[in-house]
JSON list of C-alpha atoms in Angstrom, two decimals:
[
{"chain": "A", "resi": 24, "resn": "MET", "atom": "CA", "xyz": [47.11, 0.74, -22.45]},
{"chain": "A", "resi": 25, "resn": "GLY", "atom": "CA", "xyz": [49.34, -2.12, -23.58]},
{"chain": "A", "resi": 26, "resn": "GLU", "atom": "CA", "xyz": [48.52, -4.39, -26.45]},
{"chain": "A", "resi": 27, "resn": "LEU", "atom": "CA", "xyz": [46.01, -7.13, -25.72]},
{"chain": "A", "resi": 28, "resn": "LYS", "atom": "CA", "xyz": [47.49, -10.63, -25.68]},
{"chain": "A", "resi": 29, "resn": "ILE", "atom": "CA", "xyz": [44.90, -13.24, -26.66]},
{"chain": "A", "resi": 30, "resn": "ILE", "atom": "CA", "xyz": [45.29, -16.90, -25.71]},
{"chain": "A", "resi": 31, "resn": "LEU", "atom": "CA", "xyz": [43.13, -19.74, -26.99]},
{"chain": "A", "resi": 32, "resn": "ALA", "atom": "CA", "xyz": [42.95, -22.49, -24.36]},
{"chain": "A", "resi": 33, "resn": "SER", "atom": "CA", "xyz": [42.29, -25.21, -26.94]},
{"chain": "A", "resi": 34, "resn": "ALA", "atom": "CA", "xyz": [44.21, -27.43, -29.35]},
{"chain": "A", "resi": 35, "resn": "SER", "atom": "CA", "xyz": [41.27, -27.57, -31.77]},
{"chain": "A", "resi": 36, "resn": "PRO", "atom": "CA", "xyz": [42.36, -26.66, -35.31]},
{"chain": "A", "resi": 37, "resn": "ARG", "atom": "CA", "xyz": [38.74, -25.71, -36.08]},
{"chain": "A", "resi": 38, "resn": "ARG", "atom": "CA", "xyz": [38.60, -23.16, -33.25]},
{"chain": "A", "resi": 39, "resn": "ARG", "atom": "CA", "xyz": [41.95, -21.77, -34.39]},
{"chain": "A", "resi": 40, "resn": "GLU", "atom": "CA", "xyz": [40.61, -21.33, -37.94]},
{"chain": "A", "resi": 41, "resn": "LEU", "atom": "CA", "xyz": [37.44, -19.61, -36.70]},
{"chain": "A", "resi": 42, "resn": "LEU", "atom": "CA", "xyz": [39.40, -17.10, -34.58]},
{"chain": "A", "resi": 43, "resn": "GLU", "atom": "CA", "xyz": [41.66, -16.39, -37.54]},
{"chain": "A", "resi": 44, "resn": "GLN", "atom": "CA", "xyz": [38.60, -15.96, -39.75]},
{"chain": "A", "resi": 45, "resn": "ILE", "atom": "CA", "xyz": [37.26, -13.16, -37.52]},
{"chain": "A", "resi": 46, "resn": "GLY", "atom": "CA", "xyz": [40.64, -11.41, -37.55]},
{"chain": "A", "resi": 47, "resn": "LEU", "atom": "CA", "xyz": [42.03, -12.18, -34.10]},
{"chain": "A", "resi": 48, "resn": "THR", "atom": "CA", "xyz": [45.75, -12.67, -33.49]},
{"chain": "A", "resi": 49, "resn": "PHE", "atom": "CA", "xyz": [46.37, -15.14, -30.67]},
{"chain": "A", "resi": 50, "resn": "GLU", "atom": "CA", "xyz": [48.57, -17.78, -29.11]},
{"chain": "A", "resi": 51, "resn": "ILE", "atom": "CA", "xyz": [47.55, -21.32, -28.21]},
{"chain": "A", "resi": 52, "resn": "MET", "atom": "CA", "xyz": [48.03, -22.76, -24.73]},
{"chain": "A", "resi": 53, "resn": "VAL", "atom": "CA", "xyz": [46.36, -26.08, -24.08]},
{"chain": "A", "resi": 54, "resn": "SER", "atom": "CA", "xyz": [45.02, -26.69, -20.61]},
{"chain": "A", "resi": 55, "resn": "ASN", "atom": "CA", "xyz": [45.57, -30.24, -19.50]},
{"chain": "A", "resi": 56, "resn": "VAL", "atom": "CA", "xyz": [42.92, -29.89, -16.84]},
{"chain": "A", "resi": 57, "resn": "GLU", "atom": "CA", "xyz": [41.10, -33.05, -15.80]},
{"chain": "A", "resi": 58, "resn": "GLU", "atom": "CA", "xyz": [37.51, -32.44, -16.83]},
{"chain": "A", "resi": 59, "resn": "LYS", "atom": "CA", "xyz": [35.08, -32.96, -13.95]},
{"chain": "A", "resi": 60, "resn": "VAL", "atom": "CA", "xyz": [31.53, -31.78, -14.32]},
{"chain": "A", "resi": 61, "resn": "GLU", "atom": "CA", "xyz": [28.74, -31.48, -11.80]},
{"chain": "A", "resi": 62, "resn": "ALA", "atom": "CA", "xyz": [26.19, -29.93, -14.15]},
{"chain": "A", "resi": 63, "resn": "VAL", "atom": "CA", "xyz": [23.84, -32.16, -16.15]},
{"chain": "A", "resi": 64, "resn": "GLU", "atom": "CA", "xyz": [22.09, -29.72, -18.52]},
{"chain": "A", "resi": 65, "resn": "PRO", "atom": "CA", "xyz": [24.16, -29.50, -21.74]},
{"chain": "A", "resi": 66, "resn": "GLY", "atom": "CA", "xyz": [24.46, -25.69, -21.74]},
{"chain": "A", "resi": 67, "resn": "GLU", "atom": "CA", "xyz": [25.70, -25.71, -18.14]},
{"chain": "A", "resi": 68, "resn": "VAL", "atom": "CA", "xyz": [28.06, -28.64, -18.85]},
{"chain": "A", "resi": 69, "resn": "VAL", "atom": "CA", "xyz": [29.86, -26.82, -21.69]},
{"chain": "A", "resi": 70, "resn": "GLU", "atom": "CA", "xyz": [30.05, -23.58, -19.71]},
{"chain": "A", "resi": 71, "resn": "GLU", "atom": "CA", "xyz": [31.59, -25.44, -16.77]},
{"chain": "A", "resi": 72, "resn": "LEU", "atom": "CA", "xyz": [34.13, -27.23, -19.00]},
{"chain": "A", "resi": 73, "resn": "SER", "atom": "CA", "xyz": [35.07, -24.04, -20.87]},
{"chain": "A", "resi": 74, "resn": "ARG", "atom": "CA", "xyz": [35.53, -22.25, -17.54]},
{"chain": "A", "resi": 75, "resn": "GLN", "atom": "CA", "xyz": [37.84, -25.01, -16.25]},
{"chain": "A", "resi": 76, "resn": "LYS", "atom": "CA", "xyz": [40.01, -24.79, -19.39]},
{"chain": "A", "resi": 77, "resn": "ALA", "atom": "CA", "xyz": [40.23, -20.98, -19.33]},
{"chain": "A", "resi": 78, "resn": "GLU", "atom": "CA", "xyz": [40.96, -20.81, -15.61]},
{"chain": "A", "resi": 79, "resn": "ALA", "atom": "CA", "xyz": [43.69, -23.47, -15.82]},
{"chain": "A", "resi": 80, "resn": "VAL", "atom": "CA", "xyz": [45.49, -21.54, -18.57]},
{"chain": "A", "resi": 81, "resn": "ALA", "atom": "CA", "xyz": [45.00, -18.19, -16.83]},
{"chain": "A", "resi": 82, "resn": "ALA", "atom": "CA", "xyz": [46.42, -19.62, -13.59]},
{"chain": "A", "resi": 83, "resn": "SER", "atom": "CA", "xyz": [49.57, -20.74, -15.43]},
{"chain": "A", "resi": 84, "resn": "LEU", "atom": "CA", "xyz": [50.31, -17.25, -16.74]},
{"chain": "A", "resi": 85, "resn": "THR", "atom": "CA", "xyz": [52.95, -15.06, -15.20]},
{"chain": "A", "resi": 86, "resn": "GLY", "atom": "CA", "xyz": [53.34, -11.40, -15.91]},
{"chain": "A", "resi": 87, "resn": "GLY", "atom": "CA", "xyz": [52.23, -8.25, -14.21]},
{"chain": "A", "resi": 88, "resn": "GLU", "atom": "CA", "xyz": [50.43, -5.43, -15.92]},
{"chain": "A", "resi": 89, "resn": "GLU", "atom": "CA", "xyz": [49.96, -6.84, -19.41]},
{"chain": "A", "resi": 90, "resn": "ARG", "atom": "CA", "xyz": [46.47, -7.06, -20.83]},
{"chain": "A", "resi": 91, "resn": "VAL", "atom": "CA", "xyz": [45.50, -10.64, -21.54]},
{"chain": "A", "resi": 92, "resn": "LEU", "atom": "CA", "xyz": [42.36, -12.42, -22.73]},
{"chain": "A", "resi": 93, "resn": "VAL", "atom": "CA", "xyz": [42.04, -16.18, -22.31]},
{"chain": "A", "resi": 94, "resn": "ILE", "atom": "CA", "xyz": [39.38, -17.96, -24.39]},
{"chain": "A", "resi": 95, "resn": "GLY", "atom": "CA", "xyz": [38.18, -21.37, -23.22]},
{"chain": "A", "resi": 96, "resn": "ALA", "atom": "CA", "xyz": [35.62, -23.41, -25.17]},
{"chain": "A", "resi": 97, "resn": "ASP", "atom": "CA", "xyz": [33.97, -26.81, -25.10]},
{"chain": "A", "resi": 98, "resn": "THR", "atom": "CA", "xyz": [31.43, -28.45, -27.40]},
{"chain": "A", "resi": 99, "resn": "VAL", "atom": "CA", "xyz": [29.02, -31.33, -26.84]},
{"chain": "A", "resi": 100, "resn": "VAL", "atom": "CA", "xyz": [26.21, -32.90, -28.83]},
{"chain": "A", "resi": 101, "resn": "ALA", "atom": "CA", "xyz": [22.92, -33.62, -27.08]},
{"chain": "A", "resi": 102, "resn": "LEU", "atom": "CA", "xyz": [20.45, -36.19, -28.39]},
{"chain": "A", "resi": 103, "resn": "GLY", "atom": "CA", "xyz": [17.45, -35.62, -26.16]},
{"chain": "A", "resi": 104, "resn": "THR", "atom": "CA", "xyz": [18.89, -35.73, -22.64]},
{"chain": "A", "resi": 105, "resn": "GLN", "atom": "CA", "xyz": [21.92, -37.81, -23.63]},
{"chain": "A", "resi": 106, "resn": "ILE", "atom": "CA", "xyz": [25.19, -35.89, -23.95]},
{"chain": "A", "resi": 107, "resn": "LEU", "atom": "CA", "xyz": [27.58, -37.17, -26.59]},
{"chain": "A", "resi": 108, "resn": "GLY", "atom": "CA", "xyz": [31.21, -36.12, -26.34]},
{"chain": "A", "resi": 109, "resn": "LYS", "atom": "CA", "xyz": [34.11, -37.38, -28.44]},
{"chain": "A", "resi": 110, "resn": "PRO", "atom": "CA", "xyz": [33.95, -41.10, -29.22]},
{"chain": "A", "resi": 111, "resn": "SER", "atom": "CA", "xyz": [36.71, -43.28, -27.73]},
{"chain": "A", "resi": 112, "resn": "ASP", "atom": "CA", "xyz": [36.99, -45.37, -30.90]},
{"chain": "A", "resi": 113, "resn": "ALA", "atom": "CA", "xyz": [35.38, -46.00, -34.29]},
{"chain": "A", "resi": 114, "resn": "GLU", "atom": "CA", "xyz": [32.85, -48.47, -32.89]},
{"chain": "A", "resi": 115, "resn": "GLU", "atom": "CA", "xyz": [31.56, -45.93, -30.37]},
{"chain": "A", "resi": 116, "resn": "ALA", "atom": "CA", "xyz": [31.39, -43.39, -33.21]},
{"chain": "A", "resi": 117, "resn": "VAL", "atom": "CA", "xyz": [29.25, -45.81, -35.23]},
{"chain": "A", "resi": 118, "resn": "LYS", "atom": "CA", "xyz": [26.86, -46.27, -32.29]},
{"chain": "A", "resi": 119, "resn": "MET", "atom": "CA", "xyz": [26.54, -42.50, -31.84]},
{"chain": "A", "resi": 120, "resn": "LEU", "atom": "CA", "xyz": [25.85, -41.89, -35.52]},
{"chain": "A", "resi": 121, "resn": "ILE", "atom": "CA", "xyz": [23.32, -44.73, -35.74]},
{"chain": "A", "resi": 122, "resn": "SER", "atom": "CA", "xyz": [21.44, -43.18, -32.80]},
{"chain": "A", "resi": 123, "resn": "MET", "atom": "CA", "xyz": [21.35, -39.77, -34.56]},
{"chain": "A", "resi": 124, "resn": "ALA", "atom": "CA", "xyz": [20.61, -40.88, -38.15]},
{"chain": "A", "resi": 125, "resn": "GLY", "atom": "CA", "xyz": [17.42, -39.31, -39.50]},
{"chain": "A", "resi": 126, "resn": "LYS", "atom": "CA", "xyz": [16.89, -37.31, -36.30]},
{"chain": "A", "resi": 127, "resn": "ARG", "atom": "CA", "xyz": [17.39, -33.86, -34.83]},
{"chain": "A", "resi": 128, "resn": "HIS", "atom": "CA", "xyz": [19.93, -33.14, -32.13]},
{"chain": "A", "resi": 129, "resn": "ALA", "atom": "CA", "xyz": [21.49, -30.06, -30.58]},
{"chain": "A", "resi": 130, "resn": "VAL", "atom": "CA", "xyz": [25.09, -28.87, -30.48]},
{"chain": "A", "resi": 131, "resn": "TYR", "atom": "CA", "xyz": [26.14, -26.78, -27.50]},
{"chain": "A", "resi": 132, "resn": "THR", "atom": "CA", "xyz": [29.36, -24.80, -27.30]},
{"chain": "A", "resi": 133, "resn": "GLY", "atom": "CA", "xyz": [30.30, -23.09, -24.06]},
{"chain": "A", "resi": 134, "resn": "VAL", "atom": "CA", "xyz": [32.72, -20.18, -24.05]},
{"chain": "A", "resi": 135, "resn": "THR", "atom": "CA", "xyz": [34.55, -18.58, -21.13]},
{"chain": "A", "resi": 136, "resn": "LEU", "atom": "CA", "xyz": [36.37, -15.28, -21.61]},
{"chain": "A", "resi": 137, "resn": "LEU", "atom": "CA", "xyz": [38.83, -14.25, -18.89]},
{"chain": "A", "resi": 138, "resn": "TYR", "atom": "CA", "xyz": [40.15, -10.72, -19.34]},
{"chain": "A", "resi": 139, "resn": "ARG", "atom": "CA", "xyz": [42.92, -9.38, -17.14]},
{"chain": "A", "resi": 140, "resn": "ASP", "atom": "CA", "xyz": [44.25, -5.85, -17.12]},
{"chain": "A", "resi": 141, "resn": "GLY", "atom": "CA", "xyz": [46.84, -5.65, -14.38]},
{"chain": "A", "resi": 142, "resn": "ALA", "atom": "CA", "xyz": [45.14, -6.60, -11.12]},
{"chain": "A", "resi": 143, "resn": "HIS", "atom": "CA", "xyz": [41.65, -6.21, -12.60]},
{"chain": "A", "resi": 144, "resn": "THR", "atom": "CA", "xyz": [39.94, -9.35, -13.96]},
{"chain": "A", "resi": 145, "resn": "GLN", "atom": "CA", "xyz": [36.60, -9.76, -15.74]},
{"chain": "A", "resi": 146, "resn": "ARG", "atom": "CA", "xyz": [34.89, -12.98, -16.75]},
{"chain": "A", "resi": 147, "resn": "LYS", "atom": "CA", "xyz": [32.14, -13.69, -19.25]},
{"chain": "A", "resi": 148, "resn": "CYS", "atom": "CA", "xyz": [30.68, -17.14, -19.68]},
{"chain": "A", "resi": 149, "resn": "PHE", "atom": "CA", "xyz": [27.96, -18.15, -22.17]},
{"chain": "A", "resi": 150, "resn": "HIS", "atom": "CA", "xyz": [26.83, -20.94, -24.46]},
{"chain": "A", "resi": 151, "resn": "GLU", "atom": "CA", "xyz": [25.20, -21.20, -27.85]},
{"chain": "A", "resi": 152, "resn": "ARG", "atom": "CA", "xyz": [22.81, -23.94, -29.00]},
{"chain": "A", "resi": 153, "resn": "THR", "atom": "CA", "xyz": [22.39, -24.97, -32.63]},
{"chain": "A", "resi": 154, "resn": "GLY", "atom": "CA", "xyz": [19.86, -27.54, -33.83]},
{"chain": "A", "resi": 155, "resn": "VAL", "atom": "CA", "xyz": [21.07, -30.04, -36.44]},
{"chain": "A", "resi": 156, "resn": "GLU", "atom": "CA", "xyz": [19.06, -32.59, -38.42]},
{"chain": "A", "resi": 157, "resn": "PHE", "atom": "CA", "xyz": [20.57, -35.56, -40.25]},
{"chain": "A", "resi": 158, "resn": "PHE", "atom": "CA", "xyz": [19.23, -37.38, -43.27]},
{"chain": "A", "resi": 159, "resn": "PRO", "atom": "CA", "xyz": [18.64, -41.10, -42.72]},
{"chain": "A", "resi": 160, "resn": "MET", "atom": "CA", "xyz": [21.87, -43.09, -43.14]},
{"chain": "A", "resi": 161, "resn": "THR", "atom": "CA", "xyz": [22.52, -46.78, -43.67]},
{"chain": "A", "resi": 162, "resn": "GLU", "atom": "CA", "xyz": [24.84, -48.62, -41.29]},
{"chain": "A", "resi": 163, "resn": "ALA", "atom": "CA", "xyz": [27.20, -49.19, -44.24]},
{"chain": "A", "resi": 164, "resn": "GLU", "atom": "CA", "xyz": [27.38, -45.42, -44.86]},
{"chain": "A", "resi": 165, "resn": "ILE", "atom": "CA", "xyz": [28.03, -44.78, -41.18]},
{"chain": "A", "resi": 166, "resn": "ARG", "atom": "CA", "xyz": [30.76, -47.45, -40.98]},
{"chain": "A", "resi": 167, "resn": "ALA", "atom": "CA", "xyz": [32.45, -46.10, -44.12]},
{"chain": "A", "resi": 168, "resn": "TYR", "atom": "CA", "xyz": [32.47, -42.60, -42.60]},
{"chain": "A", "resi": 169, "resn": "ALA", "atom": "CA", "xyz": [33.78, -43.85, -39.24]},
{"chain": "A", "resi": 170, "resn": "ALA", "atom": "CA", "xyz": [36.56, -45.82, -40.97]},
{"chain": "A", "resi": 171, "resn": "GLY", "atom": "CA", "xyz": [37.90, -42.55, -42.39]},
{"chain": "A", "resi": 172, "resn": "GLY", "atom": "CA", "xyz": [38.89, -41.40, -38.90]},
{"chain": "A", "resi": 173, "resn": "GLU", "atom": "CA", "xyz": [37.43, -37.89, -39.21]},
{"chain": "A", "resi": 174, "resn": "CYS", "atom": "CA", "xyz": [34.94, -38.70, -36.45]},
{"chain": "A", "resi": 175, "resn": "LEU", "atom": "CA", "xyz": [37.34, -39.47, -33.61]},
{"chain": "A", "resi": 176, "resn": "ASP", "atom": "CA", "xyz": [38.23, -36.00, -32.32]},
{"chain": "A", "resi": 177, "resn": "LYS", "atom": "CA", "xyz": [34.77, -34.50, -32.65]},
{"chain": "A", "resi": 178, "resn": "ALA", "atom": "CA", "xyz": [31.84, -34.29, -30.25]},
{"chain": "A", "resi": 179, "resn": "GLY", "atom": "CA", "xyz": [29.01, -36.46, -31.54]},
{"chain": "A", "resi": 180, "resn": "ALA", "atom": "CA", "xyz": [31.43, -38.26, -33.88]},
{"chain": "A", "resi": 181, "resn": "TYR", "atom": "CA", "xyz": [31.03, -36.00, -36.91]},
{"chain": "A", "resi": 182, "resn": "GLY", "atom": "CA", "xyz": [32.48, -32.88, -38.48]},
{"chain": "A", "resi": 183, "resn": "ILE", "atom": "CA", "xyz": [29.87, -30.73, -40.21]},
{"chain": "A", "resi": 184, "resn": "GLN", "atom": "CA", "xyz": [32.61, -28.98, -42.19]},
{"chain": "A", "resi": 185, "resn": "GLY", "atom": "CA", "xyz": [34.01, -32.24, -43.62]},
{"chain": "A", "resi": 186, "resn": "VAL", "atom": "CA", "xyz": [32.71, -35.01, -45.85]},
{"chain": "A", "resi": 187, "resn": "PHE", "atom": "CA", "xyz": [29.90, -35.64, -43.35]},
{"chain": "A", "resi": 188, "resn": "ALA", "atom": "CA", "xyz": [28.16, -32.55, -44.74]},
{"chain": "A", "resi": 189, "resn": "ARG", "atom": "CA", "xyz": [26.50, -34.95, -47.21]},
{"chain": "A", "resi": 190, "resn": "TYR", "atom": "CA", "xyz": [24.28, -36.25, -44.36]},
{"chain": "A", "resi": 191, "resn": "VAL", "atom": "CA", "xyz": [23.25, -32.89, -42.85]},
{"chain": "A", "resi": 192, "resn": "LYS", "atom": "CA", "xyz": [19.66, -32.07, -43.74]},
{"chain": "A", "resi": 193, "resn": "GLY", "atom": "CA", "xyz": [19.60, -28.69, -42.06]},
{"chain": "A", "resi": 194, "resn": "ILE", "atom": "CA", "xyz": [20.62, -26.54, -39.13]},
{"chain": "A", "resi": 195, "resn": "ASP", "atom": "CA", "xyz": [18.81, -24.06, -36.94]},
{"chain": "A", "resi": 196, "resn": "GLY", "atom": "CA", "xyz": [21.22, -21.49, -35.52]},
{"chain": "A", "resi": 197, "resn": "ASP", "atom": "CA", "xyz": [24.91, -20.66, -35.84]},
{"chain": "A", "resi": 198, "resn": "TYR", "atom": "CA", "xyz": [26.81, -22.99, -38.22]},
{"chain": "A", "resi": 199, "resn": "ASN", "atom": "CA", "xyz": [30.17, -22.01, -36.68]},
{"chain": "A", "resi": 200, "resn": "ASN", "atom": "CA", "xyz": [28.86, -23.14, -33.30]},
{"chain": "A", "resi": 201, "resn": "VAL", "atom": "CA", "xyz": [28.59, -26.67, -34.70]},
{"chain": "A", "resi": 202, "resn": "VAL", "atom": "CA", "xyz": [32.16, -26.42, -36.03]},
{"chain": "A", "resi": 203, "resn": "GLY", "atom": "CA", "xyz": [33.27, -25.58, -32.48]},
{"chain": "A", "resi": 204, "resn": "LEU", "atom": "CA", "xyz": [32.99, -21.87, -31.70]},
{"chain": "A", "resi": 205, "resn": "PRO", "atom": "CA", "xyz": [30.20, -19.28, -32.04]},
{"chain": "A", "resi": 206, "resn": "ALA", "atom": "CA", "xyz": [32.62, -16.85, -33.66]},
{"chain": "A", "resi": 207, "resn": "GLY", "atom": "CA", "xyz": [30.21, -13.95, -34.22]},
{"chain": "A", "resi": 208, "resn": "ARG", "atom": "CA", "xyz": [28.90, -13.97, -30.65]},
{"chain": "A", "resi": 209, "resn": "LEU", "atom": "CA", "xyz": [32.43, -14.33, -29.29]},
{"chain": "A", "resi": 210, "resn": "TYR", "atom": "CA", "xyz": [33.60, -11.28, -31.26]},
{"chain": "A", "resi": 211, "resn": "GLN", "atom": "CA", "xyz": [30.68, -9.21, -29.99]},
{"chain": "A", "resi": 212, "resn": "GLU", "atom": "CA", "xyz": [31.49, -10.21, -26.40]},
{"chain": "A", "resi": 213, "resn": "VAL", "atom": "CA", "xyz": [35.20, -9.26, -26.66]},
{"chain": "A", "resi": 214, "resn": "LYS", "atom": "CA", "xyz": [34.84, -6.15, -28.80]},
{"chain": "A", "resi": 215, "resn": "GLU", "atom": "CA", "xyz": [34.98, -3.74, -25.86]},
{"chain": "A", "resi": 216, "resn": "TRP", "atom": "CA", "xyz": [38.33, -5.23, -24.74]},
{"chain": "A", "resi": 217, "resn": "LEU", "atom": "CA", "xyz": [39.77, -5.20, -28.26]},
{"chain": "A", "resi": 218, "resn": "GLU", "atom": "CA", "xyz": [38.90, -1.53, -28.67]},
{"chain": "A", "resi": 219, "resn": "SER", "atom": "CA", "xyz": [40.06, -0.33, -25.23]}
]
């Protein structure tokens, strides 16, 4: 058996840090796939998006018999039935945060694992859901946070691991899932391939 080559199909520095934290050695290949989704339920949406990213990167790979694992992931925030992705600008971020202030919402991260060993391919696709509750926030607090720019590349317009932590009342589920990757679950899903 050759060594397993692991590829993260994401440019997210937070996902990179989480994979490093659980001891994986990997390369980064960003899929520039145009995201089109037919699903409407948040868990299905993130699974579909993670699958598109992983498949696009896997399709670009050349090489014969090497063992390779491609990891695709996508995260969204859901406030009731409304899905919140990354804000297009600071004003949209402010609107998102105002709508979530003092309320509970859910963060969904979908993960697709594509494992290839020669001509044999396996796929696992799953999602994790974490509940998050915010303290009430004033519009001035929200605008000050949005002006810092931290919100722009994050689903739901906030980073739980940054300064925004001051507004998080509590979470129900996997903290790392809110950061962008359910690292523990991912490791459990790939363990058999790492050990083979």
